[in-house]
CSV table of C-alpha atoms in Angstrom, one decimal:
chain,number,residue,atom,x,y,z
A,1,MET,CA,72.6,97.1,123.4
A,2,LYS,CA,75.9,97.8,124.7
A,3,ALA,CA,77.7,101.3,125.4
A,4,PHE,CA,80.7,102.1,126.5
A,5,HIS,CA,82.2,105.6,127.7
A,6,GLY,CA,85.7,106.5,128.1
A,7,THR,CA,88.7,106.2,126.0
A,8,ILE,CA,89.0,104.7,122.5
A,9,ILE,CA,92.1,104.5,120.4
A,10,HIS,CA,92.5,103.4,116.6
A,11,SER,CA,94.4,104.4,113.6
A,12,PRO,CA,92.1,105.3,110.8
A,13,LYS,CA,95.0,106.2,108.7
A,14,LEU,CA,98.7,104.8,108.6
A,15,GLY,CA,100.9,106.5,110.9
A,16,GLU,CA,98.1,108.4,113.0
A,17,ILE,CA,96.7,107.3,116.4
A,18,GLU,CA,93.4,109.0,116.9
A,19,ILE,CA,92.5,108.9,120.9
A,20,LEU,CA,89.0,109.8,121.6
A,21,GLU,CA,88.8,110.7,125.7
A,22,ASN,CA,85.6,110.6,127.2
A,23,ALA,CA,83.8,109.0,124.3
A,24,LEU,CA,80.3,107.1,124.1
A,25,LEU,CA,80.6,104.1,121.8
A,26,LEU,CA,77.2,102.6,121.2
A,27,VAL,CA,76.9,99.2,120.0
A,28,ALA,CA,73.3,98.0,118.4
A,29,ASP,CA,72.2,94.3,119.0
A,30,ASN,CA,73.4,93.3,115.4
A,31,GLY,CA,76.8,93.9,116.4
A,32,ARG,CA,77.3,97.3,114.7
A,33,ILE,CA,78.6,100.5,116.0
A,34,GLU,CA,75.6,102.7,116.2
A,35,ALA,CA,77.3,105.7,117.1
A,36,VAL,CA,80.4,107.5,118.7
A,37,GLU,CA,79.7,110.6,120.8
A,38,PRO,CA,83.2,112.1,121.7
A,39,ARG,CA,83.6,114.6,124.6
A,40,LEU,CA,80.8,113.7,126.6
A,41,ASP,CA,81.2,113.7,130.3
A,42,ARG,CA,79.9,110.6,132.5
A,43,ASP,CA,76.6,112.7,133.6
A,44,GLU,CA,76.0,113.3,130.0
A,45,VAL,CA,75.5,109.8,128.9
A,46,PRO,CA,72.1,109.1,130.6
A,47,ILE,CA,70.8,112.1,128.7
A,48,PHE,CA,72.1,111.3,125.4
A,49,LEU,CA,70.9,107.5,125.7
A,50,GLN,CA,67.7,108.7,126.5
A,51,SER,CA,67.5,111.0,123.6
A,52,ARG,CA,67.9,108.0,121.7
A,53,GLY,CA,65.0,106.1,123.4
A,54,LEU,CA,67.3,104.1,125.5
A,55,HIS,CA,66.9,103.2,128.9
A,56,PRO,CA,70.8,103.2,130.4
A,57,ARG,CA,71.8,100.3,133.1
A,58,GLN,CA,75.4,99.8,134.6
A,59,GLY,CA,77.2,97.7,132.6
A,60,ASN,CA,78.1,95.5,135.8
A,61,THR,CA,74.4,94.9,136.9
A,62,PRO,CA,73.9,91.4,138.0
A,63,ALA,CA,72.2,89.3,135.6
A,64,SER,CA,68.9,88.5,137.4
A,65,ILE,CA,68.2,92.4,137.9
A,66,LYS,CA,69.1,92.4,134.1
A,67,LYS,CA,66.2,89.9,133.3
A,68,ASP,CA,63.7,92.2,135.5
A,69,ALA,CA,64.9,94.9,133.8
A,70,ASP,CA,64.4,93.3,130.2
A,71,SER,CA,61.0,92.6,131.2
A,72,LYS,CA,59.8,96.0,132.0
A,73,ASP,CA,62.1,97.9,129.1
A,74,ASP,CA,63.0,96.4,125.9
A,75,ALA,CA,65.1,99.5,124.8
A,76,ALA,CA,67.7,99.2,127.4
A,77,ALA,CA,71.6,99.6,127.0
A,78,ASP,CA,74.2,98.3,129.5
A,79,VAL,CA,76.7,101.0,130.0
A,80,HIS,CA,80.2,100.1,130.5
A,81,TYR,CA,82.2,102.9,132.1
A,82,LEU,CA,85.7,102.6,131.9
A,83,ALA,CA,88.7,103.4,134.4
A,84,ARG,CA,91.4,105.9,133.4
A,85,THR,CA,93.5,103.0,132.9
A,86,GLN,CA,91.0,101.1,130.5
A,87,PHE,CA,90.8,101.7,126.8
A,88,LEU,CA,89.0,100.1,123.8
A,89,VAL,CA,91.1,99.3,120.7
A,90,PRO,CA,90.1,97.7,117.8
A,91,GLY,CA,90.5,93.8,117.6
A,92,PHE,CA,93.8,92.4,116.1
A,93,VAL,CA,93.8,90.8,112.7
A,94,ASP,CA,96.4,88.1,112.0
A,95,THR,CA,96.7,87.9,108.0
A,96,HIS,CA,99.1,85.0,108.2
A,97,ASN,CA,98.4,81.8,110.5
A,98,HIS,CA,98.7,78.0,110.5
A,99,ALA,CA,96.5,76.6,112.8
A,100,PRO,CA,97.6,73.0,112.5
A,101,GLN,CA,101.2,74.1,113.9
A,102,TRP,CA,99.6,75.4,117.3
A,103,GLY,CA,101.2,72.5,119.1
A,104,MET,CA,104.5,73.2,117.5
A,105,ARG,CA,105.1,76.7,118.2
A,106,GLY,CA,109.1,77.2,118.9
A,107,LEU,CA,110.4,73.8,117.3
A,108,GLY,CA,113.0,74.0,114.5
A,109,GLN,CA,113.8,77.6,115.2
A,110,GLY,CA,117.0,78.0,113.2
A,111,LEU,CA,116.5,75.6,110.4
A,112,HIS,CA,116.1,76.6,106.7
A,113,ILE,CA,112.4,76.6,105.5
A,114,LEU,CA,112.2,73.4,103.5
A,115,ASP,CA,114.5,71.6,106.2
A,116,TRP,CA,112.1,72.7,108.7
A,117,LEU,CA,108.9,71.7,106.6
A,118,ASP,CA,110.4,67.9,106.0
A,119,ARG,CA,111.7,67.4,110.0
A,120,ILE,CA,109.1,69.6,111.8
A,121,THR,CA,106.0,70.6,110.2
A,122,PHE,CA,105.2,68.1,107.9
A,123,PRO,CA,105.0,65.1,110.1
A,124,HIS,CA,103.2,67.4,112.7
A,125,GLU,CA,100.5,68.5,110.2
A,126,ALA,CA,100.3,64.5,109.0
A,127,ARG,CA,98.4,63.8,112.4
A,128,PHE,CA,95.5,66.0,111.3
A,129,ALA,CA,94.2,63.1,109.4
A,130,ASP,CA,92.6,62.3,112.5
A,131,PRO,CA,89.3,64.7,113.1
A,132,GLY,CA,89.4,64.0,116.9
A,133,HIS,CA,93.1,65.3,117.0
A,134,ALA,CA,92.2,68.2,115.0
A,135,ARG,CA,89.4,69.4,117.3
A,136,ARG,CA,91.5,69.0,120.2
A,137,VAL,CA,94.4,71.4,118.8
A,138,TYR,CA,92.0,73.6,116.8
A,139,ALA,CA,89.9,74.4,120.1
A,140,ARG,CA,93.1,75.2,121.9
A,141,CYS,CA,94.3,77.2,118.8
A,142,VAL,CA,91.0,79.0,118.4
A,143,ASP,CA,90.7,79.9,122.2
A,144,GLY,CA,94.4,81.0,122.5
A,145,PHE,CA,94.2,83.4,119.9
A,146,LEU,CA,90.8,85.1,121.2
A,147,ARG,CA,92.5,85.3,124.3
A,148,GLN,CA,95.2,87.3,123.0
A,149,GLY,CA,92.8,89.7,121.2
A,150,VAL,CA,93.0,88.0,117.8
A,151,THR,CA,89.3,88.7,116.7
A,152,THR,CA,89.8,88.0,112.8
A,153,ALA,CA,92.6,85.4,111.6
A,154,SER,CA,93.3,84.0,108.1
A,155,TYR,CA,94.0,80.3,108.8
A,156,TYR,CA,95.9,77.7,106.4
A,157,GLY,CA,94.1,74.0,107.5
A,158,SER,CA,96.2,70.9,107.1
A,159,ARG,CA,95.6,69.1,103.6
A,160,HIS,CA,92.9,67.1,105.3
A,161,ALA,CA,89.1,68.3,104.4
A,162,ALA,CA,87.4,66.7,107.5
A,163,ALA,CA,89.9,68.8,109.6
A,164,THR,CA,89.6,72.0,107.8
A,165,ASP,CA,86.0,71.4,108.4
A,166,VAL,CA,86.5,71.1,111.9
A,167,LEU,CA,88.6,74.3,112.3
A,168,ALA,CA,85.9,76.3,110.4
A,169,ASP,CA,83.2,74.8,112.8
A,170,LEU,CA,85.2,76.1,115.7
A,171,CYS,CA,85.8,79.2,114.5
A,172,LEU,CA,82.0,80.1,114.1
A,173,GLU,CA,81.1,78.3,117.4
A,174,LYS,CA,83.5,80.1,119.2
A,175,GLY,CA,82.8,83.4,117.7
A,176,GLN,CA,86.1,84.3,115.8
A,177,ARG,CA,86.0,86.2,112.3
A,178,ALA,CA,88.0,83.8,110.2
A,179,LEU,CA,89.3,83.1,106.5
A,180,VAL,CA,89.7,79.2,106.6
A,181,GLY,CA,91.6,77.2,103.7
A,182,LYS,CA,92.4,73.6,103.3
A,183,CYS,CA,96.0,73.4,102.3
A,184,ASN,CA,96.6,72.4,98.9
A,185,MET,CA,99.6,70.1,98.1
A,186,ASP,CA,100.0,67.3,95.8
A,187,ARG,CA,103.8,67.2,95.5
A,188,ASN,CA,107.4,67.5,97.3
A,189,ALA,CA,105.6,66.2,100.6
A,190,PRO,CA,105.9,62.7,102.2
A,191,ASP,CA,103.5,60.3,100.8
A,192,THR,CA,101.5,60.5,104.2
A,193,TYR,CA,101.0,64.2,104.1
A,194,ARG,CA,100.3,65.1,100.5
A,195,ASP,CA,96.9,65.2,98.2
A,196,ALA,CA,97.2,61.9,95.8
A,197,ASP,CA,96.9,64.3,92.8
A,198,ALA,CA,95.4,67.6,91.7
A,199,ALA,CA,92.2,66.1,90.9
A,200,GLU,CA,91.5,65.0,94.6
A,201,SER,CA,92.9,68.1,95.6
A,202,LEU,CA,90.5,70.1,94.0
A,203,ARG,CA,87.6,67.9,94.7
A,204,ASP,CA,88.4,68.2,98.7
A,205,THR,CA,88.9,72.1,98.0
A,206,GLU,CA,85.3,72.2,96.7
A,207,ALA,CA,83.6,70.3,99.6
A,208,CYS,CA,85.3,72.5,102.0
A,209,ILE,CA,84.0,75.6,100.3
A,210,ALA,CA,80.3,74.1,100.2
A,211,HIS,CA,80.9,73.3,103.9
A,212,VAL,CA,81.8,76.7,105.0
A,213,ARG,CA,79.1,78.3,102.9
A,214,ALA,CA,76.4,75.8,104.3
A,215,ARG,CA,77.7,76.8,108.0
A,216,ASP,CA,77.6,80.7,107.4
A,217,PRO,CA,75.9,81.3,104.1
A,218,ASP,CA,75.9,85.0,104.6
A,219,GLY,CA,79.6,85.1,105.4
A,220,ARG,CA,79.3,87.0,108.8
A,221,LEU,CA,81.9,85.5,110.5
A,222,LEU,CA,83.4,82.8,107.8
A,223,GLN,CA,84.9,83.1,104.6
A,224,TYR,CA,86.9,80.3,102.7
A,225,VAL,CA,90.1,81.2,101.3
A,226,LEU,CA,92.0,79.5,98.5
A,227,THR,CA,95.3,78.1,100.1
A,228,PRO,CA,98.2,76.6,97.7
A,229,ARG,CA,100.9,76.3,100.0
A,230,PHE,CA,103.4,77.5,97.9
A,231,ALA,CA,104.3,76.6,94.3
A,232,ILE,CA,107.0,74.2,95.4
A,233,THR,CA,104.1,71.9,96.6
A,234,CYS,CA,101.6,72.4,93.9
A,235,THR,CA,101.8,70.6,90.7
A,236,PRO,CA,100.9,73.3,87.4
A,237,PRO,CA,97.5,71.3,87.1
A,238,LEU,CA,96.5,71.9,90.9
A,239,LEU,CA,97.6,75.5,90.5
A,240,ARG,CA,95.6,76.2,87.3
A,241,GLY,CA,92.6,74.3,88.8
A,242,LEU,CA,92.6,76.9,91.8
A,243,GLY,CA,93.0,79.4,89.5
A,244,ASP,CA,90.0,78.5,87.9
A,245,ILE,CA,88.0,78.5,91.0
A,246,ALA,CA,89.0,81.9,91.6
A,247,ALA,CA,88.2,83.4,88.4
A,248,ARG,CA,84.5,81.6,88.8
A,249,GLU,CA,84.3,83.0,92.0
A,250,SER,CA,85.6,86.7,90.7
A,251,ALA,CA,82.2,86.7,88.2
A,252,PRO,CA,79.8,89.4,88.9
A,253,GLN,CA,77.5,87.0,90.0
A,254,ALA,CA,80.2,85.7,92.9
A,255,GLN,CA,79.6,88.8,94.7
A,256,GLY,CA,83.2,89.9,95.1
A,257,GLY,CA,85.5,87.3,94.6
A,258,MET,CA,87.0,84.6,97.0
A,259,ALA,CA,90.4,85.1,99.1
A,260,ILE,CA,93.3,83.3,98.2
A,261,GLN,CA,96.6,82.9,100.4
A,262,THR,CA,100.1,81.6,99.4
A,263,HIS,CA,103.6,81.9,100.7
A,264,PHE,CA,105.7,84.2,98.4
A,265,ASN,CA,109.3,85.0,98.3
A,266,GLU,CA,110.1,83.8,101.7
A,267,ALA,CA,113.6,82.7,101.5
A,268,GLU,CA,116.4,82.2,99.4
A,269,GLN,CA,116.2,78.4,99.8
A,270,GLU,CA,112.6,78.2,98.6
A,271,MET,CA,113.0,80.7,96.0
A,272,THR,CA,116.0,78.7,94.1
A,273,SER,CA,113.9,75.3,94.3
A,274,THR,CA,110.8,77.6,92.9
A,275,ARG,CA,113.0,78.8,90.1
A,276,ALA,CA,114.2,74.9,89.5
A,277,LEU,CA,110.9,73.8,89.1
A,278,PHE,CA,109.1,76.5,87.1
A,279,PRO,CA,112.3,77.8,85.0
A,280,GLU,CA,109.6,79.1,82.7
A,281,PHE,CA,108.9,82.1,84.7
A,282,ARG,CA,110.8,84.7,85.6
A,283,ASP,CA,109.7,85.3,89.2
A,284,GLU,CA,107.1,84.3,91.3
A,285,VAL,CA,104.7,86.9,90.5
A,286,GLU,CA,105.0,85.9,86.8
A,287,LEU,CA,104.3,82.3,88.0
A,288,TYR,CA,101.2,82.9,90.4
A,289,ALA,CA,99.9,85.6,87.7
A,290,HIS,CA,100.0,82.9,85.0
A,291,PHE,CA,98.0,80.6,87.0
A,292,GLY,CA,95.3,83.7,88.0
A,293,LEU,CA,96.3,83.7,91.7
A,294,LEU,CA,97.1,87.1,91.7
A,295,THR,CA,94.1,89.5,92.6
A,296,PRO,CA,92.9,92.0,94.7
A,297,ARG,CA,91.8,89.4,97.3
A,298,THR,CA,95.2,87.6,97.4
A,299,ILE,CA,97.5,87.5,100.8
A,300,LEU,CA,100.9,86.9,100.0
A,301,ALA,CA,102.8,85.7,103.1
A,302,HIS,CA,106.4,87.2,103.9
A,303,CYS,CA,107.5,88.8,100.8
A,304,CYS,CA,111.0,88.9,102.0
A,305,TYR,CA,112.6,89.6,99.2
A,306,ALA,CA,110.8,91.9,95.9
A,307,SER,CA,112.5,93.3,93.0
A,308,GLU,CA,111.4,96.9,91.3
A,309,SER,CA,109.5,95.1,89.0
A,310,GLU,CA,107.9,92.6,91.4
A,311,LEU,CA,107.0,95.7,93.6
A,312,ASP,CA,105.2,97.5,90.9
A,313,ARG,CA,103.5,94.4,89.4
A,314,LEU,CA,102.1,93.8,92.7
A,315,ARG,CA,100.7,97.2,93.4
A,316,GLN,CA,99.2,96.9,90.0
A,317,LEU,CA,97.5,93.6,90.8
A,318,GLY,CA,96.3,94.9,94.1
A,319,CYS,CA,97.8,91.9,96.1
A,320,GLY,CA,98.0,92.4,99.7
A,321,VAL,CA,101.2,91.4,102.1
A,322,ALA,CA,101.1,89.5,105.2
A,323,HIS,CA,104.2,90.6,107.1
A,324,CYS,CA,105.6,88.1,109.8
A,325,PRO,CA,108.7,89.8,111.2
A,326,VAL,CA,108.8,87.0,114.2
A,327,SER,CA,109.1,83.9,111.9
A,328,ASN,CA,111.2,86.0,109.1
A,329,MET,CA,113.9,86.2,111.9
A,330,THR,CA,113.8,82.9,113.3
A,331,VAL,CA,112.9,80.1,110.6
A,332,GLY,CA,113.9,80.5,106.8
A,333,GLY,CA,117.6,80.8,106.8
A,334,GLY,CA,118.8,84.2,107.6
A,335,PHE,CA,117.6,87.7,109.3
A,336,MET,CA,115.0,88.1,106.7
A,337,ALA,CA,113.7,91.8,107.3
A,338,ALA,CA,111.1,92.4,104.5
A,339,PRO,CA,111.2,95.5,102.7
A,340,VAL,CA,107.7,96.9,104.3
A,341,ARG,CA,108.8,100.5,103.7
A,342,ALA,CA,108.9,99.6,100.1
A,343,PHE,CA,105.5,98.1,100.2
A,344,LEU,CA,103.8,100.9,102.3
A,345,ASP,CA,105.2,103.5,100.0
A,346,ARG,CA,104.0,102.1,96.7
A,347,GLY,CA,100.7,101.7,98.3
A,348,ILE,CA,100.5,97.9,98.8
A,349,PRO,CA,98.1,96.9,101.4
A,350,VAL,CA,100.4,95.5,104.5
A,351,GLY,CA,99.0,93.7,107.6
A,352,LEU,CA,100.9,91.6,110.5
A,353,GLY,CA,101.1,88.0,110.6
A,354,THR,CA,102.1,85.6,113.3
A,355,ASP,CA,102.8,83.0,111.4
A,356,SER,CA,102.3,80.8,114.5
A,357,GLY,CA,104.6,77.8,114.3
A,358,GLY,CA,107.1,79.1,112.0
A,359,GLY,CA,107.5,81.8,114.6
A,360,PHE,CA,107.8,81.3,118.2
A,361,SER,CA,104.9,83.8,119.4
A,362,SER,CA,101.2,83.7,118.6
A,363,SER,CA,101.0,87.3,120.0
A,364,MET,CA,100.1,90.1,117.7
A,365,LEU,CA,101.9,92.4,120.3
A,366,ASP,CA,105.2,90.4,119.7
A,367,ALA,CA,104.7,90.9,115.8
A,368,MET,CA,104.1,94.9,116.5
A,369,ARG,CA,107.2,94.7,118.4
A,370,GLN,CA,109.1,92.8,116.2
A,371,ALA,CA,108.2,94.8,112.9
A,372,ILE,CA,109.6,97.7,114.4
A,373,VAL,CA,112.9,95.7,114.9
A,374,ALA,CA,113.1,94.2,111.4
A,375,SER,CA,112.0,97.6,109.8
A,376,ASN,CA,115.0,99.3,111.8
A,377,ALA,CA,117.3,96.6,110.7
A,378,ARG,CA,116.1,97.1,107.1
A,379,GLU,CA,116.7,100.8,107.4
A,380,VAL,CA,120.5,100.0,108.2
A,381,GLN,CA,120.6,97.6,105.2
A,382,SER,CA,119.3,100.2,102.8
A,383,GLY,CA,121.8,102.8,103.6
A,384,GLY,CA,118.7,104.9,105.1
A,385,ALA,CA,116.3,104.9,102.2
A,386,LEU,CA,113.8,102.5,103.8
A,387,LYS,CA,112.6,104.2,107.1
A,388,GLY,CA,112.2,102.0,110.0
A,389,LEU,CA,108.4,101.7,111.3
A,390,SER,CA,106.7,103.6,114.1
A,391,ILE,CA,104.3,102.6,116.8
A,392,PRO,CA,101.6,104.1,115.1
A,393,GLU,CA,102.4,102.4,111.9
A,394,VAL,CA,102.4,98.9,113.3
A,395,PHE,CA,99.4,99.3,115.4
A,396,HIS,CA,97.7,100.4,112.0
A,397,LEU,CA,99.0,97.1,110.3
A,398,ALA,CA,97.9,95.0,113.4
A,399,THR,CA,94.3,96.7,112.7
A,400,LEU,CA,93.0,98.2,109.7
A,401,GLY,CA,95.9,97.3,107.5
A,402,GLY,CA,95.4,93.9,108.2
A,403,ALA,CA,91.3,94.0,107.7
A,404,LYS,CA,92.2,95.6,104.4
A,405,VAL,CA,94.6,92.8,103.4
A,406,CYS,CA,91.7,90.4,104.2
A,407,GLY,CA,89.2,92.3,102.5
A,408,LEU,CA,87.2,93.3,105.5
A,409,GLY,CA,88.5,96.9,105.9
A,410,ASP,CA,84.8,98.1,105.1
A,411,LYS,CA,83.6,95.7,107.9
A,412,VAL,CA,86.4,95.9,111.0
A,413,GLY,CA,89.8,97.6,111.7
A,414,THR,CA,88.5,100.8,113.3
A,415,LEU,CA,86.1,101.6,115.9
A,416,GLU,CA,83.7,103.9,113.3
A,417,VAL,CA,79.9,104.2,112.8
A,418,GLY,CA,78.8,101.6,110.6
A,419,LYS,CA,81.8,99.1,111.4
A,420,GLU,CA,81.1,95.9,113.3
A,421,PHE,CA,82.3,95.8,116.7
A,422,ASP,CA,85.4,93.8,116.9
A,423,ALA,CA,87.2,95.4,119.7
A,424,ILE,CA,89.5,94.8,122.7
A,425,LEU,CA,89.0,96.2,126.0
A,426,VAL,CA,92.5,96.9,127.2
A,427,ASN,CA,93.2,97.3,131.3
A,428,ALA,CA,96.3,98.7,132.2
A,429,ASP,CA,95.9,98.9,135.7
A,430,PRO,CA,99.1,98.4,137.4
A,431,ALA,CA,97.4,96.4,140.4
A,432,ARG,CA,96.6,93.7,137.7
A,433,PRO,CA,98.6,90.6,137.3
A,434,GLY,CA,101.6,91.1,134.7
A,435,ILE,CA,104.4,92.6,133.3
A,436,MET,CA,103.5,95.9,131.8
A,437,THR,CA,105.3,99.1,132.3
A,438,MET,CA,103.5,100.4,135.3
A,439,VAL,CA,101.2,103.6,134.7
A,440,GLU,CA,102.2,106.6,136.4
A,441,ASP,CA,99.5,109.6,137.5
A,442,GLU,CA,101.2,111.9,135.3
A,443,ASP,CA,100.9,109.8,132.4
A,444,SER,CA,99.0,111.0,129.1
A,445,LEU,CA,96.6,108.5,127.4
A,446,GLY,CA,99.1,108.3,124.5
A,447,THR,CA,101.8,107.3,127.0
A,448,VAL,CA,99.7,104.5,128.5
A,449,PHE,CA,98.7,103.3,124.9
A,450,GLU,CA,102.5,103.0,124.2
A,451,LYS,CA,103.4,101.2,127.3
A,452,PHE,CA,100.7,98.5,126.4
A,453,VAL,CA,101.7,98.2,122.9
A,454,MET,CA,105.6,97.7,123.8
A,455,THR,CA,105.1,95.8,127.0
A,456,GLY,CA,101.7,94.4,127.7
A,457,ASP,CA,100.5,91.1,127.0
A,458,ASP,CA,97.2,88.7,127.1
A,459,ARG,CA,96.9,89.6,130.9
A,460,ASN,CA,96.2,93.3,129.9
A,461,ILE,CA,93.5,91.9,127.4
A,462,GLU,CA,90.4,92.2,129.7
A,463,GLN,CA,87.6,91.3,127.6
A,464,VAL,CA,87.2,90.7,123.7
A,465,PHE,CA,84.4,91.0,121.2
A,466,VAL,CA,83.6,90.0,117.7
A,467,ARG,CA,80.4,91.4,116.1
A,468,GLY,CA,79.3,92.8,119.5
A,469,ARG,CA,79.5,89.1,121.0
A,470,GLN,CA,81.9,89.0,124.2
A,471,VAL,CA,84.3,86.0,123.1
A,472,LYS,CA,86.8,86.6,126.1
A,473,SER,CA,85.7,87.8,129.7
């Protein structure tokens, strides 16, 4: 078992930060948080643990000594005492990410979305027909996100089933919680990079679903997510077939339903093309709803444009939004500041996404910062009607908000009893390498946290845990 004594910071409610100072957090060997005891002095920690039948040990005890201790006392707890400049926060949840684009981040910035796909993205993703190439890139991708504290990611794979299986395997091996989906696309892409037809795309999808379930039958870390890239690259038979799978998986015996992800109202060029292909539908809400792809498990990426009727319908359907402020402002055609405040005001779930590839940064810290910038721009555009986002709000979107969008709000997103221990140990010590704003003696814990969110980077992310397993040290 693990125990941490020091500062815990999380956001159980939108717009609020809860800072627990001198708290003891106890993680059971099954990866769940067993206890959170606030306001416990350091010298009271051994007494508290002993009251629960646990023998406390220093968390930095050498492994050889730990082994001897284990042989004498199976009910031991490794205690990690945090310094003033260290604190625990929940792991970051990236609600929208293209794993095949890890190696092309930053390319094609400024291009309109469809031009960017044709010139940069599709040729790059076509290389994932080679499973060896997929393993090499995906290993770097998963490692890179774990180093940056992304404990949960919703991944678009390439259109290749074998490569998607490789991605799922690597997430499981490396310990990242993930939603993984083969990208469905049977038209409006090069012959070298599209499914032959709807039937092939659906067969490959079923095979990938079976693979994910065979690798992680209980869904402890892995879930499959249905992934129509967007309506432009999907024929009606393919969208209908994916909707049929979603309906099958939402049946009572299917235990909760399957996640779905797609791009939605991302850019004017994309929306114009969608209307030309599907003139029978008034908007994208009507289109995707018609094919059964809008459910409480649906993750809609971008949503830069939304009418009042679309907002009301999304709220009724219970869909979640993956807000990707970095890519919205660098690829697509224009400064696309999504109306995040309008979503939040209506109770529509919102999380943050790096959209790594479309954006230039794979950092959730950058996504938080850019979300503030985008919301301030939207406030000006709206004449003050849509207020900008605060630091507590964007931190919530990066943690519990994202967990809810991914259907995991009951498991992760906060550091509360009963949740699984997906967490980041932050170290803001000014003596460490990095460029974070230096911590002063007079700084409050709230000030230290704010400095980390606004100026910290992966060098301040000292350790990362998923279900209690340390995946970065």
